[in-house]
Amino acid sequence: MKLEQFCSASRVVIVAGKGGVGKTTVTAALAQTAARAGLSVLIVEVEGKSWLATLFDRPALGYEETLLAPGIRGRTLSPDQALVEYLDDHGMRPISKRLRSTGALEVVAASVPGMKDILVLGKVKQLEQARAADLIVVDAPAAGHAITFLTSAVGLLDAMATGPIAKQAADVAALLTDPARCRVSLVTLPEETPVAEVVETAFALEDRAGVTLGPVVVNGMWPPPVPCTPRLFRAGARAAGITVTADDLAVAERSIGFAAARRERQDVQVRRLADLLPLAQIPLPFRFGATLGPADLEALTDAFVEGIVALAPDVV
């Protein structure tokens, strides 16, 4: 598949997955991939994770847009801030000022079930309609909350038929169910529990939110095995002028065995995911290190591009 085709398939991509699978990292890699394709990109954080910007070696994001890299901007969105903007845009600035001065914003935003999510998604919809960028990438809540986040519009429409909240919910539902405007990219790890949860999330979103799902990003894939046996290890050590002790050899054997077992388990889970969920997969490599930075993001983006190019032409 052509990179430009994939990145321009929808104007909004919502990245969702179980906590700890690397959802925020995938958000950054997707944004950089789209920028490489020549698109302007806006990353929207909805949970205030301040470390996303560190992948670009930039300060933490705030409500105002920040330039993260050429062609990529970022910002956060909170229900309180979205509510203030909504009231200001609809001629109710005195009310918004009063709510801010009394500290009642949180109470109002939480007064209706699903209201917080509608406020945030309503702002995303507004950004999309205003063409704030060629592609808006939303770093969604973790999987459990992601389902309620993306089904909030349907729930509110079931609860009320008229009024400004119903209108906002209808507009959000129209965004989420139009594949030319929005799709969801799910992220998982090649492990048993994350795979089970991503499958459950995928079917729940399709059934209850009517969203279009893109390829599943399988993050944290270990590299292919490097031919290495104890004999090769000893030979390599001799060639490098290194003396290998019995303890060194034992550690090497355990390391080789661990890596082989880890790859075998991940391959089982990748096949299981393919059997349970009929979606294309984009594999991203495991990055060995305590923290991730710009160099890791570059490597992940390279892998993202390779994964997209390997997709069938009709997969978006």
Short mmCIF file of N, CA and C in Angstrom, two decimals, residues 24 28 32 43 45 48-62 64-76 292-295 297-298:
data_model
loop_
_atom_site.label_atom_id
_atom_site.label_comp_id
_atom_site.label_asym_id
_atom_site.label_seq_id
_atom_site.Cartn_x
_atom_site.Cartn_y
_atom_site.Cartn_z
N THR A 24 0.61 5.47 23.42
CA THR A 24 1.09 6.83 23.20
C THR A 24 2.29 6.84 22.26
N ALA A 28 2.62 8.74 18.51
CA ALA A 28 3.72 9.57 18.01
C ALA A 28 4.28 9.02 16.71
N GLN A 32 4.35 10.86 13.03
CA GLN A 32 5.58 11.10 12.27
C GLN A 32 5.52 10.41 10.90
N ILE A 43 -1.54 16.20 16.95
CA ILE A 43 -1.74 15.17 17.98
C ILE A 43 -2.57 15.75 19.11
N GLU A 45 -3.91 14.86 22.87
CA GLU A 45 -3.88 14.03 24.08
C GLU A 45 -5.15 14.29 24.88
N GLY A 48 -3.85 13.79 29.28
CA GLY A 48 -2.80 14.62 29.87
C GLY A 48 -1.50 13.92 30.15
N LYS A 49 -1.14 12.91 29.34
CA LYS A 49 0.15 12.23 29.53
C LYS A 49 1.26 13.18 29.10
N SER A 50 2.03 13.65 30.03
CA SER A 50 3.02 14.67 29.71
C SER A 50 4.24 14.13 29.00
N TRP A 51 4.42 12.79 28.94
CA TRP A 51 5.66 12.26 28.39
C TRP A 51 5.62 12.05 26.89
N LEU A 52 4.47 12.21 26.24
CA LEU A 52 4.44 12.06 24.78
C LEU A 52 5.42 13.00 24.11
N ALA A 53 5.46 14.24 24.59
CA ALA A 53 6.33 15.24 23.98
C ALA A 53 7.80 14.88 24.11
N THR A 54 8.16 14.06 25.10
CA THR A 54 9.57 13.69 25.26
C THR A 54 10.06 12.84 24.09
N LEU A 55 9.15 12.15 23.42
CA LEU A 55 9.54 11.38 22.25
C LEU A 55 10.06 12.29 21.14
N PHE A 56 9.59 13.54 21.15
CA PHE A 56 10.05 14.54 20.19
C PHE A 56 11.10 15.48 20.80
N ASP A 57 11.50 15.18 22.04
CA ASP A 57 12.43 16.03 22.77
C ASP A 57 11.88 17.45 22.92
N ARG A 58 10.62 17.53 23.36
CA ARG A 58 9.95 18.80 23.54
C ARG A 58 9.33 18.86 24.94
N PRO A 59 9.03 20.05 25.45
CA PRO A 59 8.37 20.16 26.77
C PRO A 59 6.98 19.54 26.75
N ALA A 60 6.44 19.33 27.94
CA ALA A 60 5.11 18.73 28.06
C ALA A 60 4.06 19.55 27.32
N LEU A 61 3.06 18.85 26.78
CA LEU A 61 1.99 19.51 26.05
C LEU A 61 1.05 20.25 26.98
N GLY A 62 0.41 21.28 26.46
CA GLY A 62 -0.63 22.03 27.17
C GLY A 62 -1.84 22.20 26.27
N GLU A 64 -2.78 24.85 24.66
CA GLU A 64 -2.41 25.55 23.43
C GLU A 64 -1.49 24.66 22.59
N GLU A 65 -1.61 24.78 21.29
CA GLU A 65 -0.82 23.95 20.39
C GLU A 65 0.68 24.23 20.53
N THR A 66 1.46 23.14 20.41
CA THR A 66 2.91 23.22 20.48
C THR A 66 3.49 22.54 19.24
N LEU A 67 4.53 23.13 18.66
CA LEU A 67 5.20 22.50 17.54
C LEU A 67 6.11 21.40 18.08
N LEU A 68 5.88 20.17 17.64
CA LEU A 68 6.67 19.03 18.11
C LEU A 68 7.79 18.66 17.14
N ALA A 69 7.51 18.80 15.86
CA ALA A 69 8.47 18.46 14.81
C ALA A 69 7.94 19.08 13.52
N PRO A 70 8.76 19.17 12.49
CA PRO A 70 8.24 19.72 11.23
C PRO A 70 6.97 19.02 10.77
N GLY A 71 5.91 19.79 10.64
CA GLY A 71 4.63 19.23 10.19
C GLY A 71 3.78 18.62 11.29
N ILE A 72 4.27 18.60 12.53
CA ILE A 72 3.55 17.96 13.64
C ILE A 72 3.36 18.93 14.79
N ARG A 73 2.09 19.14 15.20
CA ARG A 73 1.78 19.94 16.36
C ARG A 73 1.07 19.07 17.38
N GLY A 74 1.06 19.52 18.63
CA GLY A 74 0.40 18.74 19.67
C GLY A 74 -0.29 19.62 20.68
N ARG A 75 -1.30 19.07 21.34
CA ARG A 75 -2.03 19.78 22.38
C ARG A 75 -2.77 18.76 23.24
N THR A 76 -3.22 19.20 24.42
CA THR A 76 -4.07 18.37 25.26
C THR A 76 -5.51 18.88 25.17
N LEU A 292 12.31 5.92 26.26
CA LEU A 292 12.26 6.12 24.81
C LEU A 292 12.48 7.59 24.49
N GLY A 293 13.15 7.83 23.39
CA GLY A 293 13.42 9.20 22.97
C GLY A 293 13.32 9.33 21.46
N PRO A 294 13.80 10.44 20.91
CA PRO A 294 13.70 10.69 19.48
C PRO A 294 14.29 9.59 18.60
N ALA A 295 15.42 9.01 19.01
CA ALA A 295 16.02 7.95 18.20
C ALA A 295 15.11 6.73 18.12
N LEU A 297 11.84 6.83 18.41
CA LEU A 297 10.71 7.23 17.59
C LEU A 297 11.05 7.10 16.11
N GLU A 298 12.26 7.47 15.73
CA GLU A 298 12.68 7.34 14.34
C GLU A 298 12.65 5.87 13.90
#
